[in-house]
Every structure is written in C-alpha cells, then in structure tokens.
Amino acid sequence: MTESAPAEFHSAKPDTLRLFFALWPDDATRVALNRTGKWLHQHWGGRRMRADTLHLTLAFLGSTPAEHLDALVACADTVQSHAFELILDQAGYWRHNRIGWLGASETPSQHVELVGALNAALQATGFPVDARPHVPHVTLLRNTVGGEIPVCEPVRWPVSDFVLVKSVTEPEGAHYEVIRRWPLD
C-alpha cells in the first residue's frame, strides 16, 4: 500500500500561466540576432538578452488562467496568414524602459495581416488585446543607456510559423517554453 501525495502535488497545471504569442526564430536567425545583440552591447552597454530567449512578440497575454489555454489554442487555430521574410534592419532604444532593440524599417503586409488576424481572434473570444500600433522588434538589451543609434547589418528572418509561449520567471531570469506552433501558408 502506498501513501498518496498531498493534493497540491497532484496539480498538473498551475492556476495561471504567463503567456504570449510570438515569432520564434530558427537557429540561423537566432545566431544573427545574438550577433547583433553583442554588437549593440559594445555601443550601449546594458544586459544582453540570452540567445534562447530572443523572439518577436505578436500578442502579450500576461497572467492567464490555465483553464483558458484551450480557448487560446482554438483562437490561434482560426488564424490564416502567409509566410514572409522579415528584415530587421533598424536598431532603436526606448529611454522610458531602457530597452535596446532591433526592428524593421518596413513592416511586410503579411506581418500586419498576421497580427491583425491574431488580435481579432483573441478579441472575438474575449481576450484583451493591445490597442497600440504593433511595432515589430526583438529586444536585445535591457538596462541600457542607449545613445547614438548605430547602423547595423540587417537580419533576414524567414517567418514560416508563429507560436504560443509560456514564460516562467526564475531567480536567474525568464525561461520560455514553446507550447504550440502554427504554420503559415
């Protein structure tokens, strides 16, 4: 006869999950983004983002009840969009939160379409969406002093899918786990 563990140890899912939808780079894109992060760090200082955390957020959901996960997956299942190439060619700095980033000087129509379709599906299901215009960027530095914006080598990102990601904050920093991927046509 074995003893049962207390009920709190049987829970397979926490009560809430910190979630976001994102573009998740392939290995070659991740290497290029990390290289640009190193280069920007030489100019601006700050804390570089770990290569395994680099991504481009499409929709931030934040703390979400775990029981809503299936509804989020169903929302994303309805999104129809096309694959595209995203060219990240413009470094930038946001003084208010001391973030150094790499973004696109021109946003492909397919990216706008993807963000619009995802936000529409989320909103139709009752999830909150950010009303501000979407600025496609990848955070490369935190706690940076910024400065003159250097010209950087463009990073070409072949975008063929989007993902739902769970973020877990631990003492050594955030860790991300891709929960599911959705291919783009």
XYZ file of N, CA and C in Angstrom:
555
model
N 0.850 -1.176 0.000
C 0.000 0.000 0.000
C 0.895 1.239 0.000
N 0.628 2.166 -0.880
C 1.437 3.379 -0.959
C 0.635 4.562 -0.454
N 1.378 5.517 0.105
C 0.715 6.734 0.573
C 0.496 7.678 -0.596
N -0.584 8.385 -0.543
C -0.853 9.391 -1.569
C -0.157 10.680 -1.197
N 0.323 11.370 -2.219
C 0.910 12.695 -2.001
C -0.212 13.675 -1.706
N 0.105 14.749 -0.965
C -0.920 15.771 -0.725
C -1.492 16.281 -2.042
N -2.740 16.741 -2.001
C -3.456 17.172 -3.207
C -2.703 18.224 -4.001
N -1.999 19.159 -3.315
C -1.319 20.223 -4.056
C -0.210 19.707 -4.961
N 0.270 18.484 -4.727
C 1.317 17.920 -5.569
C 0.757 17.205 -6.791
N -0.559 17.001 -6.853
C -1.187 16.326 -7.983
C -1.551 17.276 -9.111
N -1.519 18.545 -8.840
C -1.917 19.533 -9.843
C -0.949 19.499 -11.023
N -1.471 19.219 -12.212
C -0.632 19.157 -13.413
C -0.338 20.541 -13.963
N -1.238 21.514 -13.698
C -1.067 22.858 -14.240
C -1.173 23.875 -13.107
N -0.368 24.916 -13.162
C -0.559 25.978 -12.179
C -1.869 26.709 -12.466
N -2.332 27.509 -11.504
C -3.600 28.231 -11.672
C -3.524 29.251 -12.797
N -2.369 29.907 -12.953
C -2.198 30.884 -14.029
C -0.897 30.614 -14.765
N -0.891 31.006 -16.031
C 0.291 30.880 -16.881
C 0.586 32.268 -17.448
N 1.855 32.607 -17.557
C 2.253 33.868 -18.189
C 2.516 33.532 -19.653
N 1.676 34.072 -20.557
C 1.668 33.633 -21.953
C 1.817 34.784 -22.935
N 2.329 34.447 -24.121
C 2.347 35.384 -25.237
C 2.462 34.617 -26.540
N 1.938 35.225 -27.614
C 2.128 34.696 -28.966
C 3.332 35.409 -29.553
N 4.122 34.696 -30.345
C 5.366 35.289 -30.849
C 5.810 34.643 -32.150
N 6.737 35.338 -32.798
C 7.544 34.726 -33.844
C 8.776 34.195 -33.127
N 9.116 32.952 -33.421
C 10.231 32.279 -32.754
C 11.290 31.990 -33.808
N 12.494 32.549 -33.671
C 13.488 32.426 -34.745
C 14.038 31.012 -34.910
N 14.362 30.694 -36.160
C 15.082 29.454 -36.429
C 16.525 29.654 -35.945
N 17.336 28.607 -36.003
C 18.701 28.685 -35.461
C 19.553 29.755 -36.137
N 19.502 29.836 -37.470
C 20.328 30.812 -38.190
C 19.914 32.244 -37.828
N 18.619 32.493 -37.721
C 18.132 33.828 -37.354
C 18.529 34.148 -35.919
N 18.431 33.175 -35.031
C 18.809 33.378 -33.631
C 20.292 33.751 -33.518
N 21.130 33.078 -34.284
C 22.573 33.391 -34.273
C 22.803 34.815 -34.755
N 22.126 35.211 -35.821
C 22.281 36.570 -36.363
C 21.779 37.618 -35.370
N 20.641 37.362 -34.727
C 20.113 38.292 -33.726
C 21.063 38.413 -32.537
N 21.604 37.291 -32.096
C 22.533 37.292 -30.968
C 23.804 38.071 -31.318
N 24.286 37.913 -32.537
C 25.466 38.652 -33.001
C 25.190 40.161 -32.982
N 24.009 40.558 -33.438
C 23.644 41.974 -33.408
C 23.524 42.464 -31.967
N 23.002 41.625 -31.073
C 22.923 41.983 -29.660
C 24.291 42.235 -29.059
N 25.265 41.411 -29.413
C 26.645 41.607 -28.936
C 27.192 42.933 -29.452
N 26.939 43.214 -30.712
C 27.437 44.434 -31.346
C 26.812 45.674 -30.699
N 25.477 45.645 -30.488
C 24.811 46.775 -29.839
C 25.311 46.957 -28.404
N 25.588 45.854 -27.733
C 26.088 45.908 -26.360
C 27.417 46.661 -26.303
N 28.243 46.511 -27.312
C 29.523 47.246 -27.366
C 29.289 48.753 -27.442
N 28.203 49.166 -28.066
C 27.884 50.588 -28.205
C 27.138 51.143 -26.995
N 26.197 50.354 -26.455
C 25.255 50.882 -25.466
C 25.369 50.280 -24.076
N 26.096 49.183 -23.919
C 26.149 48.532 -22.614
C 24.808 47.913 -22.261
N 24.597 47.686 -20.971
C 23.349 47.071 -20.511
C 23.499 45.578 -20.347
N 22.379 44.908 -20.244
C 22.369 43.452 -20.084
C 21.818 42.823 -21.351
N 22.632 41.972 -21.980
C 22.201 41.285 -23.200
C 21.167 40.220 -22.875
N 20.236 40.083 -23.774
C 19.258 39.003 -23.656
C 19.941 37.695 -24.038
N 19.597 36.617 -23.345
C 20.154 35.308 -23.689
C 19.624 34.892 -25.063
N 20.456 34.238 -25.840
C 20.075 33.830 -27.197
C 18.814 32.973 -27.203
N 18.648 32.109 -26.197
C 17.488 31.214 -26.185
C 16.182 31.932 -25.858
N 16.238 33.225 -25.492
C 15.016 33.968 -25.177
C 14.614 34.942 -26.279
N 15.411 35.054 -27.335
C 15.119 36.022 -28.396
C 13.860 35.621 -29.167
N 12.973 36.588 -29.365
C 11.700 36.356 -30.052
C 11.106 37.709 -30.436
N 10.037 37.675 -31.202
C 9.303 38.877 -31.554
C 7.857 38.669 -31.098
N 7.429 39.424 -30.099
C 6.082 39.269 -29.542
C 5.035 39.767 -30.533
N 4.007 38.948 -30.742
C 2.865 39.316 -31.580
C 1.704 39.803 -30.724
N 1.460 39.105 -29.612
C 0.374 39.465 -28.693
C 0.757 39.000 -27.300
N 0.840 39.942 -26.358
C 1.186 39.610 -24.980
C -0.100 39.408 -24.196
N -0.231 38.253 -23.553
C -1.434 37.932 -22.792
C -1.226 38.104 -21.298
N 0.019 37.971 -20.839
C 0.312 38.112 -19.419
C -0.228 36.944 -18.625
N -0.540 37.205 -17.376
C -1.026 36.176 -16.468
C -2.430 35.747 -16.896
N -2.537 34.490 -17.300
C -3.769 33.958 -17.878
C -4.185 32.701 -17.121
N -5.437 32.580 -16.729
C -5.876 31.345 -16.065
C -5.552 30.125 -16.934
N -4.995 29.104 -16.310
C -4.589 27.898 -17.047
C -5.759 27.267 -17.790
N -6.967 27.411 -17.240
C -8.128 26.801 -17.900
C -8.479 27.483 -19.219
N -7.873 28.634 -19.522
C -8.124 29.333 -20.786
C -7.174 28.903 -21.906
N -6.256 28.015 -21.595
C -5.269 27.582 -22.587
C -5.928 26.972 -23.826
N -6.914 26.124 -23.650
C -7.589 25.506 -24.803
C -8.272 26.556 -25.676
N -8.853 27.593 -25.053
C -9.500 28.667 -25.819
C -8.472 29.462 -26.618
N -7.287 29.665 -26.052
C -6.218 30.360 -26.784
C -5.764 29.548 -27.991
N -5.607 28.259 -27.800
C -5.218 27.380 -28.902
C -6.286 27.423 -29.993
N -7.561 27.393 -29.601
C -8.655 27.452 -30.578
C -8.628 28.779 -31.333
N -8.319 29.874 -30.648
C -8.189 31.187 -31.324
C -7.113 31.115 -32.402
N -5.953 30.639 -32.024
C -4.830 30.581 -32.963
C -5.122 29.630 -34.123
N -5.893 28.585 -33.860
C -6.266 27.640 -34.932
C -7.029 28.340 -36.060
N -7.706 29.439 -35.765
C -8.505 30.135 -36.775
C -7.690 31.115 -37.614
N -6.467 31.401 -37.207
C -5.653 32.412 -37.887
C -5.111 31.860 -39.199
N -5.392 32.570 -40.273
C -4.884 32.218 -41.598
C -3.975 33.356 -42.059
N -2.738 33.050 -42.381
C -1.805 34.065 -42.851
C -0.734 33.390 -43.686
N 0.064 34.205 -44.362
C 1.081 33.679 -45.269
C 2.488 33.840 -44.699
N 3.365 32.937 -45.087
C 4.778 33.030 -44.705
C 5.371 34.275 -45.369
N 6.431 34.799 -44.788
C 7.058 36.013 -45.315
C 8.483 36.133 -44.799
N 9.195 37.081 -45.352
C 10.533 37.396 -44.854
C 10.458 38.725 -44.120
N 10.961 38.741 -42.899
C 11.018 39.950 -42.092
C 12.474 40.407 -42.074
N 12.700 41.644 -42.473
C 14.065 42.175 -42.470
C 14.176 43.159 -41.310
N 14.962 42.765 -40.318
C 15.206 43.602 -39.150
C 16.480 44.392 -39.420
N 16.308 45.692 -39.651
C 17.429 46.499 -40.143
C 17.583 47.831 -39.420
N 16.879 48.006 -38.310
C 16.908 49.288 -37.641
C 17.034 49.093 -36.130
N 18.166 49.528 -35.575
C 18.343 49.479 -34.124
C 17.582 50.637 -33.504
N 17.149 50.453 -32.280
C 16.446 51.513 -31.582
C 16.595 51.363 -30.081
N 16.204 52.426 -29.381
C 16.334 52.477 -27.935
C 15.107 53.177 -27.363
N 14.484 52.553 -26.367
C 13.369 53.177 -25.677
C 13.865 53.631 -24.313
N 13.967 54.919 -24.151
C 14.502 55.511 -22.926
C 13.647 55.169 -21.701
N 12.300 55.188 -21.857
C 11.413 55.000 -20.704
C 11.612 53.658 -20.003
N 11.992 52.620 -20.745
C 12.224 51.322 -20.103
C 13.632 50.774 -20.338
N 14.494 51.604 -20.926
C 15.916 51.292 -21.118
C 16.129 50.000 -21.921
N 15.352 49.860 -22.982
C 15.395 48.680 -23.855
C 16.100 49.038 -25.159
N 17.059 48.204 -25.567
C 17.677 48.295 -26.880
C 17.108 47.198 -27.756
N 16.718 47.545 -28.974
C 16.019 46.578 -29.817
C 16.472 46.671 -31.263
N 16.094 45.657 -32.024
C 16.295 45.630 -33.464
C 14.924 45.448 -34.092
N 14.574 46.356 -35.021
C 13.260 46.308 -35.631
C 13.320 46.427 -37.139
N 12.150 46.482 -37.731
C 12.017 46.554 -39.190
C 11.680 47.984 -39.598
N 12.452 48.531 -40.519
C 12.130 49.866 -41.027
C 10.887 49.810 -41.914
N 10.621 48.659 -42.507
C 9.407 48.438 -43.303
C 8.763 47.136 -42.841
N 7.490 47.232 -42.477
C 6.776 46.051 -41.999
C 6.073 45.375 -43.170
N 6.374 44.090 -43.424
C 5.695 43.378 -44.512
C 4.181 43.296 -44.269
N 3.407 43.372 -45.331
C 1.948 43.309 -45.201
C 1.505 42.000 -44.551
N 2.242 40.918 -44.775
C 1.888 39.626 -44.185
C 2.018 39.672 -42.657
N 2.996 40.433 -42.167
C 3.161 40.574 -40.714
C 1.963 41.332 -40.133
N 1.592 42.425 -40.786
C 0.430 43.216 -40.346
C -0.817 42.332 -40.371
N -0.969 41.541 -41.414
C -2.110 40.627 -41.558
C -2.134 39.601 -40.423
N -0.987 39.022 -40.099
C -0.886 38.026 -39.037
C -1.270 38.626 -37.688
N -0.703 39.777 -37.342
C -1.014 40.421 -36.061
C -2.493 40.794 -36.004
N -3.029 41.323 -37.104
C -4.442 41.694 -37.147
C -5.361 40.507 -36.967
N -5.070 39.398 -37.660
C -5.902 38.196 -37.560
C -5.841 37.595 -36.158
N -4.652 37.572 -35.579
C -4.491 37.028 -34.229
C -5.237 37.887 -33.216
N -5.068 39.196 -33.284
C -5.766 40.093 -32.353
C -7.281 40.012 -32.520
N -7.760 39.908 -33.758
C -9.204 39.796 -33.995
C -9.754 38.508 -33.379
N -9.033 37.405 -33.539
C -9.471 36.127 -32.962
C -9.470 36.193 -31.441
N -8.437 36.800 -30.868
C -8.369 36.928 -29.409
C -9.511 37.803 -28.887
N -9.710 38.935 -29.535
C -10.745 39.871 -29.098
C -12.138 39.251 -29.224
N -12.388 38.512 -30.296
C -13.694 37.872 -30.501
C -14.001 36.844 -29.415
N -12.951 36.297 -28.815
C -13.126 35.288 -27.772
C -13.097 35.913 -26.377
N -12.877 37.222 -26.309
C -12.918 37.903 -25.018
C -11.575 38.145 -24.368
N -10.485 37.833 -25.072
C -9.154 38.104 -24.520
C -8.784 39.557 -24.800
N -8.099 40.207 -23.859
C -7.694 41.594 -24.094
C -6.584 41.671 -25.137
N -6.608 42.733 -25.942
C -5.556 42.965 -26.926
C -5.022 44.377 -26.745
N -3.786 44.564 -27.113
C -3.153 45.873 -27.022
C -3.659 46.739 -28.170
N -4.222 47.895 -27.846
C -4.794 48.777 -28.866
C -3.731 49.622 -29.569
N -2.529 49.669 -28.999
C -1.469 50.468 -29.618
C -1.016 49.811 -30.922
N -0.510 50.601 -31.855
C 0.011 50.013 -33.096
C 1.164 49.045 -32.782
N 1.174 47.937 -33.494
C 2.224 46.926 -33.296
C 3.531 47.414 -33.921
N 4.600 47.369 -33.159
C 5.934 47.748 -33.646
C 6.787 46.482 -33.642
N 7.021 45.862 -34.814
C 7.791 44.621 -34.828
C 9.243 44.887 -34.425
N 9.657 44.249 -33.324
C 11.021 44.419 -32.824
C 11.409 43.217 -31.971
N 12.704 43.026 -31.828
C 13.255 41.997 -30.945
C 14.086 42.722 -29.893
N 13.751 42.524 -28.627
C 14.534 43.116 -27.538
C 15.876 42.398 -27.458
N 16.960 43.175 -27.553
C 18.304 42.612 -27.486
C 19.043 43.003 -26.210
N 18.690 44.173 -25.635
C 19.356 44.674 -24.430
C 18.331 45.192 -23.433
N 18.626 45.006 -22.173
C 17.846 45.611 -21.089
C 18.796 46.453 -20.243
N 18.233 47.412 -19.538
C 19.019 48.293 -18.665
C 20.189 48.932 -19.396
N 19.946 49.381 -20.602
C 20.987 50.003 -21.404
C 20.875 51.528 -21.325
N 21.985 52.197 -21.544
C 21.976 53.664 -21.537
C 21.631 54.210 -22.914
N 21.631 53.357 -23.927
C 21.317 53.806 -25.281
C 22.372 54.763 -25.790
N 21.966 55.643 -26.656
C 22.898 56.603 -27.226
C 22.621 56.779 -28.702
N 23.646 57.232 -29.415
C 23.505 57.389 -30.851
C 23.154 56.042 -31.459
N 22.190 56.063 -32.367
C 21.716 54.801 -32.948
C 22.619 54.404 -34.111
N 23.349 53.296 -33.926
C 24.265 52.863 -34.974
C 23.544 52.162 -36.126
N 24.133 52.245 -37.300
C 23.635 51.489 -38.446
C 24.064 50.037 -38.219
N 23.158 49.110 -38.431
C 23.505 47.712 -38.185
C 23.272 46.864 -39.426
N 23.903 45.707 -39.429
C 23.727 44.752 -40.526
C 22.330 44.146 -40.431
N 21.555 44.158 -41.505
C 20.195 43.600 -41.448
C 20.190 42.108 -41.130
N 19.184 41.706 -40.380
C 18.939 40.289 -40.094
C 17.721 39.890 -40.912
N 17.893 38.916 -41.792
C 16.798 38.416 -42.631
C 16.199 37.198 -41.943
N 14.905 37.296 -41.649
C 14.210 36.268 -40.887
C 13.115 35.652 -41.746
N 13.298 34.398 -42.192
C 12.229 33.722 -42.929
C 11.168 33.234 -41.935
N 10.003 33.866 -41.950
C 8.943 33.565 -40.983
C 7.992 32.551 -41.612
N 7.923 31.361 -41.002
C 7.072 30.305 -41.545
C 6.042 29.800 -40.538
N 6.091 30.329 -39.305
C 5.110 29.928 -38.303
C 5.071 30.952 -37.174
N 4.106 30.779 -36.277
C 4.066 31.553 -35.044
C 3.788 30.596 -33.901
N 4.053 31.030 -32.673
C 3.996 30.125 -31.529
C 3.264 30.752 -30.349
N 2.804 29.894 -29.447
C 2.305 30.293 -28.133
C 3.383 29.895 -27.140
N 3.781 30.851 -26.297
C 4.916 30.642 -25.395
C 4.490 30.867 -23.953
N 5.019 30.017 -23.084
C 4.843 30.179 -21.639
C 6.144 30.738 -21.082
N 6.022 31.776 -20.262
C 7.178 32.402 -19.621
C 7.172 32.041 -18.144
N 8.320 31.592 -17.655
C 8.483 31.285 -16.235
C 9.642 32.123 -15.728
N 9.374 32.962 -14.718
C 10.422 33.798 -14.152
C 11.054 33.065 -12.977
N 12.375 32.912 -13.052
C 13.153 32.264 -12.001
C 14.254 33.214 -11.573
N 14.929 32.943 -10.469
C 15.966 33.859 -9.994
C 17.032 34.193 -11.048
N 17.358 33.251 -11.917
C 18.382 33.503 -12.942
C 17.809 34.167 -14.194
N 16.520 34.453 -14.202
C 15.900 35.137 -15.337
C 14.724 34.363 -15.890
N 14.144 34.904 -16.952
C 12.979 34.277 -17.578
C 13.408 33.075 -18.422
N 12.583 32.059 -18.403
C 12.748 30.889 -19.260
C 11.464 30.750 -20.060
N 11.616 30.449 -21.343
C 10.456 30.354 -22.220
C 10.297 28.932 -22.726
N 9.044 28.514 -22.816
C 8.722 27.193 -23.341
C 7.669 27.362 -24.430
N 7.998 26.916 -25.633
C 7.022 26.951 -26.721
C 5.999 25.853 -26.453
N 4.743 26.270 -26.338
C 3.647 25.332 -26.058
C 3.139 24.704 -27.351
N 3.012 25.538 -28.393
C 2.487 25.034 -29.669
C 2.893 25.962 -30.810
N 2.995 25.386 -32.016
C 3.331 26.138 -33.245
C 2.174 26.048 -34.229
N 2.038 27.133 -35.019
C 1.052 27.166 -36.103
C 1.785 27.556 -37.388
N 1.735 26.704 -38.422
C 2.412 27.047 -39.690
C 1.668 28.149 -40.420
N 2.417 28.905 -41.195
C 1.850 29.920 -42.087
C 1.868 29.360 -43.499
N 0.874 29.707 -44.312
C 0.763 29.203 -45.695
C 1.915 29.697 -46.546
